[in-house]
Amino acid sequence: MTPPAPPEQGVSLDPQDWNAFRAQARRMLEDALDHVEQVASGPVWRAPPAEARARFEQASPAAPAELAETHQRLLTDLLPYSSGNGHPAFMGWVQGAGTPVGMMGELMAAAMNANLGGRDHMPIAVERQIGLWAREWFRFPETSEGLFVTGASMANFMGVLAARTRAVGADVRRSGVAELKRPLTAYVARTAHGCIARAMDMAGLGSTALRLIETDQHHRINLAQLREAIAADRAAGMQPFLVVGTAGTVDVGAVDVLEGLADIALREDLWLHIDGALAALGVLSPAVAPLLAGIERADSIAFDFHKWGQVPYDAGYFLARDGERLRDTFASPAAYLRRDGRGLAGGDFWPCDYGPDLSRGFRALKTWLTFTTLGTDAIGAAIARTCELARMLAREVEARPELELLAPVALNIVCFRHLGADADTLNAEIVAELHESGRAAPSLTTIGGKIAIRAAIVNHRTGPADILNLVEGVLDTARGLARRVA
Ligand SMILES: *Cc1c(COP(=O)(O)O)cnc(C)c1O
Protein backbone atom coordinates (compact mmCIF):
# COMPACT_ATOMS: atom_id res chain seq x y z
CA MET A 1 0.00 0.00 0.00
CA THR A 2 1.33 3.44 -0.89
CA PRO A 3 1.14 5.91 2.01
CA PRO A 4 -1.21 8.87 1.40
CA ALA A 5 0.52 11.90 -0.14
CA PRO A 6 1.10 14.74 2.36
CA PRO A 7 -1.05 17.84 1.86
CA GLU A 8 0.34 20.19 -0.74
CA GLN A 9 2.77 22.88 0.44
CA GLY A 10 2.20 26.59 -0.07
CA VAL A 11 -1.52 26.40 -0.78
CA SER A 12 -3.86 28.92 0.84
CA LEU A 13 -6.68 31.28 -0.02
CA ASP A 14 -4.29 34.24 -0.18
CA PRO A 15 -3.58 35.93 -3.54
CA GLN A 16 -1.08 34.15 -5.75
CA ASP A 17 0.02 37.46 -7.20
CA TRP A 18 0.15 39.98 -4.39
CA ASN A 19 1.15 42.86 -6.68
CA ALA A 20 -1.91 42.37 -8.85
CA PHE A 21 -4.08 42.04 -5.77
CA ARG A 22 -2.71 45.26 -4.27
CA ALA A 23 -3.41 47.17 -7.48
CA GLN A 24 -6.99 45.92 -7.54
CA ALA A 25 -7.43 46.55 -3.80
CA ARG A 26 -6.32 50.17 -4.26
CA ARG A 27 -8.93 50.62 -6.96
CA MET A 28 -11.54 49.25 -4.58
CA LEU A 29 -10.41 51.64 -1.85
CA GLU A 30 -10.67 54.56 -4.29
CA ASP A 31 -14.21 53.52 -5.18
CA ALA A 32 -15.16 53.19 -1.53
CA LEU A 33 -13.80 56.66 -0.84
CA ASP A 34 -15.60 58.06 -3.89
CA HIS A 35 -18.81 56.56 -2.55
CA VAL A 36 -18.45 58.32 0.80
CA GLU A 37 -17.17 61.61 -0.62
CA GLN A 38 -20.03 61.81 -3.12
CA VAL A 39 -22.73 60.43 -0.85
CA ALA A 40 -24.74 63.67 -1.02
CA SER A 41 -24.66 64.00 -4.80
CA GLY A 42 -27.26 61.42 -5.82
CA PRO A 43 -30.81 60.76 -4.66
CA VAL A 44 -31.18 59.79 -1.01
CA TRP A 45 -32.68 56.46 -2.10
CA ARG A 46 -33.49 54.62 -5.29
CA ALA A 47 -35.29 51.30 -5.46
CA PRO A 48 -32.97 48.41 -6.31
CA PRO A 49 -33.88 47.48 -9.93
CA ALA A 50 -35.02 43.95 -10.69
CA GLU A 51 -31.96 43.33 -12.93
CA ALA A 52 -29.57 44.15 -10.09
CA ARG A 53 -31.43 41.83 -7.72
CA ALA A 54 -31.52 39.11 -10.35
CA ARG A 55 -27.76 39.26 -10.84
CA PHE A 56 -27.29 38.35 -7.16
CA GLU A 57 -29.64 35.39 -7.50
CA GLN A 58 -27.01 32.91 -8.55
CA ALA A 59 -26.18 29.43 -7.36
CA SER A 60 -23.50 29.02 -4.71
CA PRO A 61 -20.31 29.78 -6.66
CA ALA A 62 -18.05 26.73 -6.84
CA ALA A 63 -15.51 28.21 -9.25
CA PRO A 64 -13.40 31.33 -8.61
CA ALA A 65 -13.85 34.70 -10.28
CA GLU A 66 -11.47 37.59 -10.83
CA LEU A 67 -11.61 40.21 -8.06
CA ALA A 68 -11.74 42.89 -10.78
CA GLU A 69 -14.94 41.31 -12.02
CA THR A 70 -16.61 40.96 -8.60
CA HIS A 71 -15.51 44.52 -7.82
CA GLN A 72 -17.28 45.73 -10.96
CA ARG A 73 -20.44 43.94 -9.91
CA LEU A 74 -20.42 45.79 -6.58
CA LEU A 75 -20.09 49.11 -8.44
CA THR A 76 -23.03 48.48 -10.73
CA ASP A 77 -25.40 46.39 -8.63
CA LEU A 78 -24.73 47.26 -4.98
CA LEU A 79 -23.26 50.66 -4.13
CA PRO A 80 -25.92 52.78 -5.89
CA TYR A 81 -28.71 51.05 -3.96
CA SER A 82 -27.92 51.65 -0.29
CA SER A 83 -30.58 52.72 2.22
CA GLY A 84 -29.16 56.24 2.06
CA ASN A 85 -28.44 56.84 5.74
CA GLY A 86 -25.22 58.62 4.84
CA HIS A 87 -27.11 61.15 2.71
CA PRO A 88 -27.90 64.50 4.37
CA ALA A 89 -31.57 64.27 3.33
CA PHE A 90 -31.95 60.99 5.22
CA MET A 91 -34.02 61.63 8.34
CA GLY A 92 -35.91 58.36 8.57
CA TRP A 93 -35.92 56.28 11.73
CA VAL A 94 -32.89 56.96 13.93
CA GLN A 95 -29.74 56.13 12.03
CA GLY A 96 -26.19 57.41 12.09
CA ALA A 97 -24.31 58.39 8.94
CA GLY A 98 -20.84 56.99 9.57
CA THR A 99 -17.65 58.85 8.63
CA PRO A 100 -14.70 58.21 6.31
CA VAL A 101 -12.50 57.85 9.40
CA GLY A 102 -14.80 55.16 10.74
CA MET A 103 -14.60 53.38 7.40
CA MET A 104 -10.82 53.28 7.70
CA GLY A 105 -11.21 51.87 11.20
CA GLU A 106 -13.29 49.03 9.73
CA LEU A 107 -10.58 48.40 7.17
CA MET A 108 -7.80 48.25 9.77
CA ALA A 109 -9.91 46.04 12.02
CA ALA A 110 -10.54 43.71 9.10
CA ALA A 111 -6.80 43.54 8.47
CA MET A 112 -6.24 42.32 12.03
CA ASN A 113 -9.30 40.04 11.98
CA ALA A 114 -9.15 39.98 15.77
CA ASN A 115 -11.47 37.88 17.91
CA LEU A 116 -12.32 39.85 21.04
CA GLY A 117 -13.85 37.08 23.08
CA GLY A 118 -10.83 37.24 25.37
CA ARG A 119 -7.10 36.44 25.73
CA ASP A 120 -4.10 38.73 25.93
CA HIS A 121 -3.80 40.96 22.89
CA MET A 122 -3.83 44.65 22.13
CA PRO A 123 -7.35 44.85 20.61
CA ILE A 124 -8.77 43.92 24.04
CA ALA A 125 -6.89 46.87 25.52
CA VAL A 126 -8.48 49.16 22.92
CA GLU A 127 -11.97 47.93 23.80
CA ARG A 128 -11.17 48.27 27.50
CA GLN A 129 -10.14 51.86 26.96
CA ILE A 130 -13.51 52.73 25.51
CA GLY A 131 -15.08 51.28 28.65
CA LEU A 132 -12.94 53.71 30.66
CA TRP A 133 -14.11 56.59 28.48
CA ALA A 134 -17.73 55.55 28.96
CA ARG A 135 -17.12 55.44 32.71
CA GLU A 136 -15.89 59.03 32.50
CA TRP A 137 -18.73 60.26 30.25
CA PHE A 138 -21.43 58.84 32.51
CA ARG A 139 -19.56 59.44 35.78
CA PHE A 140 -19.77 55.75 36.62
CA PRO A 141 -17.63 54.29 39.43
CA GLU A 142 -14.46 52.22 39.04
CA THR A 143 -16.48 49.04 39.47
CA SER A 144 -18.20 49.62 36.14
CA GLU A 145 -17.57 47.46 33.09
CA GLY A 146 -18.87 47.63 29.57
CA LEU A 147 -18.54 45.99 26.22
CA PHE A 148 -19.55 46.29 22.60
CA VAL A 149 -22.58 44.44 21.28
CA THR A 150 -24.47 44.66 18.01
CA GLY A 151 -26.83 47.40 19.13
CA ALA A 152 -29.06 48.73 21.87
CA SER A 153 -31.57 45.89 21.32
CA MET A 154 -28.94 43.46 22.56
CA ALA A 155 -27.70 45.85 25.24
CA ASN A 156 -31.25 46.28 26.57
CA PHE A 157 -31.63 42.49 26.68
CA MET A 158 -28.45 42.31 28.74
CA GLY A 159 -29.88 44.93 31.09
CA VAL A 160 -32.96 42.77 31.69
CA LEU A 161 -30.82 39.69 32.34
CA ALA A 162 -28.46 41.48 34.72
CA ALA A 163 -31.39 42.99 36.63
CA ARG A 164 -32.98 39.54 36.90
CA THR A 165 -29.78 38.04 38.30
CA ARG A 166 -29.48 40.82 40.84
CA ALA A 167 -33.11 40.39 41.95
CA VAL A 168 -33.21 36.63 42.41
CA GLY A 169 -29.56 35.54 42.49
CA ALA A 170 -27.35 33.75 40.00
CA ASP A 171 -28.99 30.39 40.78
CA VAL A 172 -31.74 31.36 38.37
CA ARG A 173 -29.27 30.61 35.60
CA ARG A 174 -29.49 26.92 36.50
CA SER A 175 -33.05 26.59 37.77
CA GLY A 176 -34.72 28.93 35.27
CA VAL A 177 -37.37 31.55 35.90
CA ALA A 178 -40.18 28.97 36.00
CA GLU A 179 -38.92 27.99 39.46
CA LEU A 180 -39.37 31.50 40.87
CA LYS A 181 -42.00 31.74 43.59
CA ARG A 182 -43.01 35.29 42.77
CA PRO A 183 -43.25 36.43 39.13
CA LEU A 184 -40.84 39.24 38.25
CA THR A 185 -42.31 42.47 36.88
CA ALA A 186 -40.64 45.38 35.09
CA TYR A 187 -41.76 48.92 34.23
CA VAL A 188 -41.32 51.20 31.25
CA ALA A 189 -43.20 54.01 29.52
CA ARG A 190 -45.74 52.95 26.91
CA THR A 191 -43.65 54.82 24.32
CA ALA A 192 -40.51 52.75 24.98
CA HIS A 193 -38.81 50.94 22.12
CA GLY A 194 -40.28 47.55 21.28
CA CYS A 195 -37.00 45.81 22.03
CA ILE A 196 -37.66 46.18 25.77
CA ALA A 197 -40.77 43.99 25.57
CA ARG A 198 -38.88 41.60 23.33
CA ALA A 199 -36.04 41.46 25.87
CA MET A 200 -38.55 40.41 28.55
CA ASP A 201 -39.85 37.80 26.15
CA MET A 202 -36.36 36.50 25.29
CA ALA A 203 -35.45 36.41 28.99
CA GLY A 204 -38.38 34.03 29.53
CA LEU A 205 -40.14 36.52 31.79
CA GLY A 206 -42.83 37.27 29.24
CA SER A 207 -43.68 40.60 27.68
CA THR A 208 -46.86 40.94 29.77
CA ALA A 209 -44.63 41.10 32.86
CA LEU A 210 -43.52 44.44 31.43
CA ARG A 211 -45.94 47.06 32.72
CA LEU A 212 -46.50 49.86 30.23
CA ILE A 213 -46.86 53.17 32.07
CA GLU A 214 -48.65 56.15 30.55
CA THR A 215 -46.75 59.32 29.67
CA ASP A 216 -47.17 63.00 30.51
CA GLN A 217 -47.71 65.80 27.96
CA HIS A 218 -43.96 65.81 27.25
CA HIS A 219 -44.10 62.10 26.32
CA ARG A 220 -42.15 61.15 29.48
CA ILE A 221 -43.03 58.34 31.85
CA ASN A 222 -45.66 59.36 34.41
CA LEU A 223 -43.86 58.89 37.73
CA ALA A 224 -47.02 58.85 39.88
CA GLN A 225 -48.50 56.05 37.77
CA LEU A 226 -45.20 54.22 37.92
CA ARG A 227 -45.27 54.26 41.74
CA GLU A 228 -48.88 53.08 41.73
CA ALA A 229 -48.14 50.21 39.37
CA ILE A 230 -45.24 49.03 41.50
CA ALA A 231 -47.38 49.16 44.65
CA ALA A 232 -50.24 47.31 42.97
CA ASP A 233 -47.91 44.54 41.78
CA ARG A 234 -46.33 44.16 45.21
CA ALA A 235 -49.81 43.92 46.75
CA ALA A 236 -50.66 41.22 44.21
CA GLY A 237 -47.62 39.14 45.17
CA MET A 238 -45.35 40.04 42.28
CA GLN A 239 -41.68 40.92 42.58
CA PRO A 240 -40.90 44.22 40.85
CA PHE A 241 -37.24 44.07 39.79
CA LEU A 242 -36.52 46.57 37.01
CA VAL A 243 -37.47 49.99 35.76
CA VAL A 244 -36.32 51.09 32.31
CA GLY A 245 -36.01 54.77 31.51
CA THR A 246 -35.56 56.06 27.99
CA ALA A 247 -33.09 58.78 27.05
CA GLY A 248 -34.46 59.78 23.65
CA THR A 249 -37.64 57.91 22.75
CA VAL A 250 -37.65 56.52 19.28
CA ASP A 251 -40.86 58.25 18.19
CA VAL A 252 -40.42 61.82 19.46
CA GLY A 253 -37.03 61.98 21.19
CA ALA A 254 -38.40 62.51 24.70
CA VAL A 255 -36.16 61.99 27.73
CA ASP A 256 -37.76 60.50 30.85
CA VAL A 257 -37.14 62.38 34.11
CA LEU A 258 -34.12 60.29 34.96
CA GLU A 259 -33.59 61.81 38.44
CA GLY A 260 -37.18 60.91 39.32
CA LEU A 261 -36.68 57.37 38.04
CA ALA A 262 -33.45 57.03 40.00
CA ASP A 263 -35.25 58.14 43.20
CA ILE A 264 -38.00 55.57 42.66
CA ALA A 265 -35.53 52.81 41.82
CA LEU A 266 -33.60 53.57 44.99
CA ARG A 267 -36.66 53.66 47.21
CA GLU A 268 -38.20 50.53 45.67
CA ASP A 269 -34.91 48.65 45.38
CA LEU A 270 -35.23 48.19 41.61
CA TRP A 271 -32.52 47.98 38.98
CA LEU A 272 -32.53 51.16 36.89
CA HIS A 273 -31.64 50.53 33.28
CA ILE A 274 -31.52 53.39 30.78
CA ASP A 275 -32.24 52.81 27.12
CA GLY A 276 -29.99 55.55 25.82
CA ALA A 277 -29.72 54.09 22.30
CA LEU A 278 -30.43 57.44 20.73
CA ALA A 279 -29.44 60.09 23.23
CA ALA A 280 -27.06 58.84 25.93
CA LEU A 281 -24.09 60.12 23.91
CA GLY A 282 -25.63 63.57 24.29
CA VAL A 283 -23.38 63.73 27.36
CA LEU A 284 -20.65 64.69 24.87
CA SER A 285 -22.40 68.01 24.19
CA PRO A 286 -22.50 70.66 26.93
CA ALA A 287 -25.79 71.83 25.40
CA VAL A 288 -27.48 68.41 25.58
CA ALA A 289 -25.89 66.88 28.69
CA PRO A 290 -28.12 68.76 31.20
CA LEU A 291 -31.19 67.05 29.68
CA LEU A 292 -29.67 63.72 30.71
CA ALA A 293 -29.17 64.61 34.38
CA GLY A 294 -29.58 61.50 36.50
CA ILE A 295 -28.19 59.07 33.93
CA GLU A 296 -25.11 58.74 36.14
CA ARG A 297 -27.32 57.08 38.78
CA ALA A 298 -28.36 54.18 36.53
CA ASP A 299 -27.36 50.58 37.20
CA SER A 300 -26.83 50.07 33.49
CA ILE A 301 -27.01 52.00 30.22
CA ALA A 302 -27.53 50.79 26.66
CA PHE A 303 -26.33 53.12 23.94
CA ASP A 304 -25.39 53.11 20.29
CA PHE A 305 -22.18 54.49 18.89
CA HIS A 306 -23.74 53.91 15.46
CA LYS A 307 -26.42 56.59 15.99
CA TRP A 308 -25.29 59.96 17.42
CA GLY A 309 -21.71 58.66 17.74
CA GLN A 310 -21.52 58.39 13.90
CA VAL A 311 -19.48 55.18 14.12
CA PRO A 312 -20.23 52.83 11.20
CA TYR A 313 -22.69 50.00 11.86
CA ASP A 314 -22.77 48.14 14.06
CA ALA A 315 -21.52 49.49 17.37
CA GLY A 316 -23.88 49.13 20.32
CA TYR A 317 -22.61 49.29 23.89
CA PHE A 318 -23.67 48.02 27.29
CA LEU A 319 -22.32 49.65 30.43
CA ALA A 320 -23.01 48.34 33.93
CA ARG A 321 -22.29 50.18 37.17
CA ASP A 322 -21.10 46.96 38.81
CA GLY A 323 -19.09 44.71 36.48
CA GLU A 324 -19.41 41.82 38.94
CA ARG A 325 -23.14 41.71 38.22
CA LEU A 326 -22.32 41.09 34.58
CA ARG A 327 -19.92 38.28 35.45
CA ASP A 328 -22.64 36.77 37.67
CA THR A 329 -25.01 36.97 34.73
CA PHE A 330 -22.85 35.74 31.87
CA ALA A 331 -19.54 34.11 32.92
CA SER A 332 -19.57 30.39 32.07
CA PRO A 333 -16.35 28.51 32.73
CA ALA A 334 -15.38 25.99 30.06
CA ALA A 335 -12.27 23.82 29.79
CA TYR A 336 -11.48 25.00 26.29
CA LEU A 337 -11.56 28.62 27.54
CA ARG A 338 -9.02 27.92 30.27
CA ARG A 339 -7.32 31.04 31.62
CA ASP A 340 -3.62 31.06 32.26
CA GLY A 341 -1.63 33.65 34.11
CA ARG A 342 0.77 33.97 31.19
CA GLY A 343 0.97 33.66 27.43
CA LEU A 344 -1.85 34.34 24.99
CA ALA A 345 -4.37 32.67 27.30
CA GLY A 346 -3.62 35.31 29.96
CA GLY A 347 -5.25 38.71 30.15
CA ASP A 348 -7.51 39.88 32.93
CA PHE A 349 -10.50 41.07 30.88
CA TRP A 350 -12.27 38.48 28.79
CA PRO A 351 -15.37 40.13 27.29
CA CYS A 352 -17.00 36.71 26.92
CA ASP A 353 -17.45 36.76 30.72
CA TYR A 354 -19.50 39.95 30.53
CA GLY A 355 -21.95 39.28 27.74
CA PRO A 356 -23.61 36.60 25.61
CA ASP A 357 -21.08 36.48 22.76
CA LEU A 358 -17.92 34.39 22.60
CA SER A 359 -16.45 35.30 19.22
CA ARG A 360 -16.63 39.06 18.84
CA GLY A 361 -15.34 41.45 16.20
CA PHE A 362 -13.21 44.52 16.75
CA ARG A 363 -16.00 47.15 16.87
CA ALA A 364 -13.84 49.03 19.33
CA LEU A 365 -11.33 50.03 16.66
CA LYS A 366 -13.67 51.97 14.37
CA THR A 367 -15.01 53.63 17.51
CA TRP A 368 -11.56 54.42 18.89
CA LEU A 369 -10.37 55.76 15.54
CA THR A 370 -13.49 57.89 15.06
CA PHE A 371 -13.35 59.39 18.54
CA THR A 372 -9.57 59.81 18.68
CA THR A 373 -9.25 61.31 15.22
CA LEU A 374 -12.28 63.60 15.30
CA GLY A 375 -12.34 64.31 19.03
CA THR A 376 -15.35 64.27 21.33
CA ASP A 377 -15.73 68.07 21.05
CA ALA A 378 -16.52 67.79 17.34
CA ILE A 379 -18.80 64.79 17.84
CA GLY A 380 -20.60 66.62 20.65
CA ALA A 381 -20.94 69.70 18.43
CA ALA A 382 -22.47 67.56 15.67
CA ILE A 383 -24.94 66.18 18.22
CA ALA A 384 -25.90 69.69 19.35
CA ARG A 385 -26.27 70.79 15.71
CA THR A 386 -28.82 68.05 15.01
CA CYS A 387 -30.90 69.42 17.90
CA GLU A 388 -30.59 72.98 16.54
CA LEU A 389 -31.71 71.75 13.12
CA ALA A 390 -34.69 70.03 14.74
CA ARG A 391 -35.72 73.27 16.42
CA MET A 392 -35.33 75.05 13.07
CA LEU A 393 -37.56 72.46 11.43
CA ALA A 394 -40.16 72.90 14.17
CA ARG A 395 -40.15 76.67 13.56
CA GLU A 396 -40.49 76.14 9.80
CA VAL A 397 -43.42 73.79 10.37
CA GLU A 398 -45.15 76.26 12.68
CA ALA A 399 -44.67 79.03 10.13
CA ARG A 400 -46.63 77.07 7.48
CA PRO A 401 -50.42 77.06 7.91
CA GLU A 402 -50.62 73.81 5.89
CA LEU A 403 -48.48 71.99 8.48
CA GLU A 404 -48.96 71.05 12.13
CA LEU A 405 -46.37 70.13 14.75
CA LEU A 406 -47.51 66.97 16.58
CA ALA A 407 -45.07 66.71 19.49
CA PRO A 408 -42.77 69.01 21.44
CA VAL A 409 -39.15 68.88 20.23
CA ALA A 410 -36.89 67.82 23.10
CA LEU A 411 -33.89 66.70 21.07
CA ASN A 412 -33.43 65.93 17.39
CA ILE A 413 -36.76 64.42 16.32
CA VAL A 414 -39.63 66.41 14.80
CA CYS A 415 -43.08 64.90 14.23
CA PHE A 416 -45.48 66.87 12.07
CA ARG A 417 -48.12 66.42 9.43
CA HIS A 418 -49.75 68.08 6.46
CA LEU A 419 -53.29 69.18 7.27
CA GLY A 420 -54.77 68.40 3.84
CA ALA A 421 -57.93 66.31 3.42
CA ASP A 422 -57.77 62.68 4.56
CA ALA A 423 -54.59 63.55 6.45
CA ASP A 424 -53.49 60.04 7.46
CA THR A 425 -53.50 58.75 3.90
CA LEU A 426 -52.08 61.99 2.57
CA ASN A 427 -49.09 62.05 4.92
CA ALA A 428 -48.26 58.40 4.27
CA GLU A 429 -48.39 59.13 0.54
CA ILE A 430 -46.23 62.21 0.89
CA VAL A 431 -43.52 60.20 2.62
CA ALA A 432 -43.62 57.40 0.03
CA GLU A 433 -43.44 59.97 -2.79
CA LEU A 434 -40.50 61.71 -1.16
CA HIS A 435 -38.64 58.40 -0.90
CA GLU A 436 -39.41 57.40 -4.48
CA SER A 437 -38.39 60.77 -5.87
CA GLY A 438 -35.11 60.49 -3.94
CA ARG A 439 -35.62 64.00 -2.60
CA ALA A 440 -35.79 63.26 1.14
CA ALA A 441 -36.25 60.31 3.45
CA PRO A 442 -38.30 61.03 6.57
CA SER A 443 -40.28 58.15 8.11
CA LEU A 444 -43.75 57.74 9.60
CA THR A 445 -45.03 57.19 13.10
CA THR A 446 -48.31 57.60 14.93
CA ILE A 447 -48.74 60.37 17.51
CA GLY A 448 -51.99 60.52 19.45
CA GLY A 449 -53.68 58.33 16.83
CA LYS A 450 -52.55 60.55 13.94
CA ILE A 451 -50.11 59.50 11.23
CA ALA A 452 -47.08 61.77 11.57
CA ILE A 453 -44.15 62.55 9.31
CA ARG A 454 -41.13 61.94 11.49
CA ALA A 455 -37.79 63.59 10.84
CA ALA A 456 -35.04 62.19 13.06
CA ILE A 457 -32.01 64.33 12.43
CA VAL A 458 -29.05 62.18 13.37
CA ASN A 459 -26.76 62.70 10.40
CA HIS A 460 -23.75 65.01 10.91
CA ARG A 461 -23.99 65.98 7.22
CA THR A 462 -27.52 67.36 7.45
CA GLY A 463 -27.69 71.16 7.27
CA PRO A 464 -30.26 73.98 7.09
CA ALA A 465 -30.72 73.53 3.33
CA ASP A 466 -31.80 69.93 3.93
CA ILE A 467 -34.36 71.10 6.48
CA LEU A 468 -35.85 73.58 4.01
CA ASN A 469 -35.75 70.92 1.30
CA LEU A 470 -37.82 68.62 3.51
CA VAL A 471 -40.43 71.28 4.29
CA GLU A 472 -40.70 72.39 0.67
CA GLY A 473 -40.66 68.76 -0.44
CA VAL A 474 -43.65 67.97 1.77
CA LEU A 475 -45.58 71.00 0.50
CA ASP A 476 -44.68 70.41 -3.18
CA THR A 477 -45.61 66.74 -2.92
CA ALA A 478 -48.96 67.52 -1.34
CA ARG A 479 -49.70 69.99 -4.17
CA GLY A 480 -48.65 67.39 -6.75
CA LEU A 481 -50.91 64.75 -5.20
CA ALA A 482 -53.84 67.17 -5.12
CA ARG A 483 -53.37 67.96 -8.85
CA ARG A 484 -53.26 64.25 -9.65
CA VAL A 485 -56.61 63.71 -7.89
CA ALA A 486 -58.19 66.78 -9.54
C1 LIG B 1 -32.53 52.52 17.89
C2 LIG B 1 -33.14 52.30 19.22
C3 LIG B 1 -33.14 51.05 19.81
C4 LIG B 1 -32.64 49.82 19.12
O1 LIG B 1 -31.26 49.93 18.93
P1 LIG B 1 -30.51 49.03 17.84
O2 LIG B 1 -29.13 49.58 17.87
O3 LIG B 1 -31.23 49.29 16.55
O4 LIG B 1 -30.61 47.63 18.29
C5 LIG B 1 -33.66 50.92 21.08
N1 LIG B 1 -34.16 51.97 21.73
C6 LIG B 1 -34.18 53.21 21.19
C7 LIG B 1 -34.75 54.34 21.97
C8 LIG B 1 -33.67 53.42 19.90
O5 LIG B 1 -33.67 54.64 19.37
PDB file of C-alpha atoms in Angstrom, residues 89 102 109 124 193 235 286 300 303 316 346 351 437 441 472 476:
ATOM      1  CA  ALA A  89     -31.568  64.270   3.325  1.00  0.00           C
ATOM      2  CA  GLY A 102     -14.802  55.157  10.742  1.00  0.00           C
ATOM      3  CA  ALA A 109      -9.906  46.036  12.021  1.00  0.00           C
ATOM      4  CA  ILE A 124      -8.770  43.917  24.042  1.00  0.00           C
ATOM      5  CA  HIS A 193     -38.806  50.944  22.122  1.00  0.00           C
ATOM      6  CA  ALA A 235     -49.809  43.918  46.754  1.00  0.00           C
ATOM      7  CA  PRO A 286     -22.497  70.662  26.930  1.00  0.00           C
ATOM      8  CA  SER A 300     -26.830  50.072  33.485  1.00  0.00           C
ATOM      9  CA  PHE A 303     -26.328  53.115  23.936  1.00  0.00           C
ATOM     10  CA  GLY A 316     -23.875  49.126  20.322  1.00  0.00           C
ATOM     11  CA  GLY A 346      -3.618  35.311  29.964  1.00  0.00           C
ATOM     12  CA  PRO A 351     -15.367  40.130  27.286  1.00  0.00           C
ATOM     13  CA  SER A 437     -38.391  60.768  -5.871  1.00  0.00           C
ATOM     14  CA  ALA A 441     -36.252  60.307   3.445  1.00  0.00           C
ATOM     15  CA  GLU A 472     -40.697  72.395   0.667  1.00  0.00           C
ATOM     16  CA  ASP A 476     -44.678  70.408  -3.184  1.00  0.00           C
TER      17      ASP A 476
END
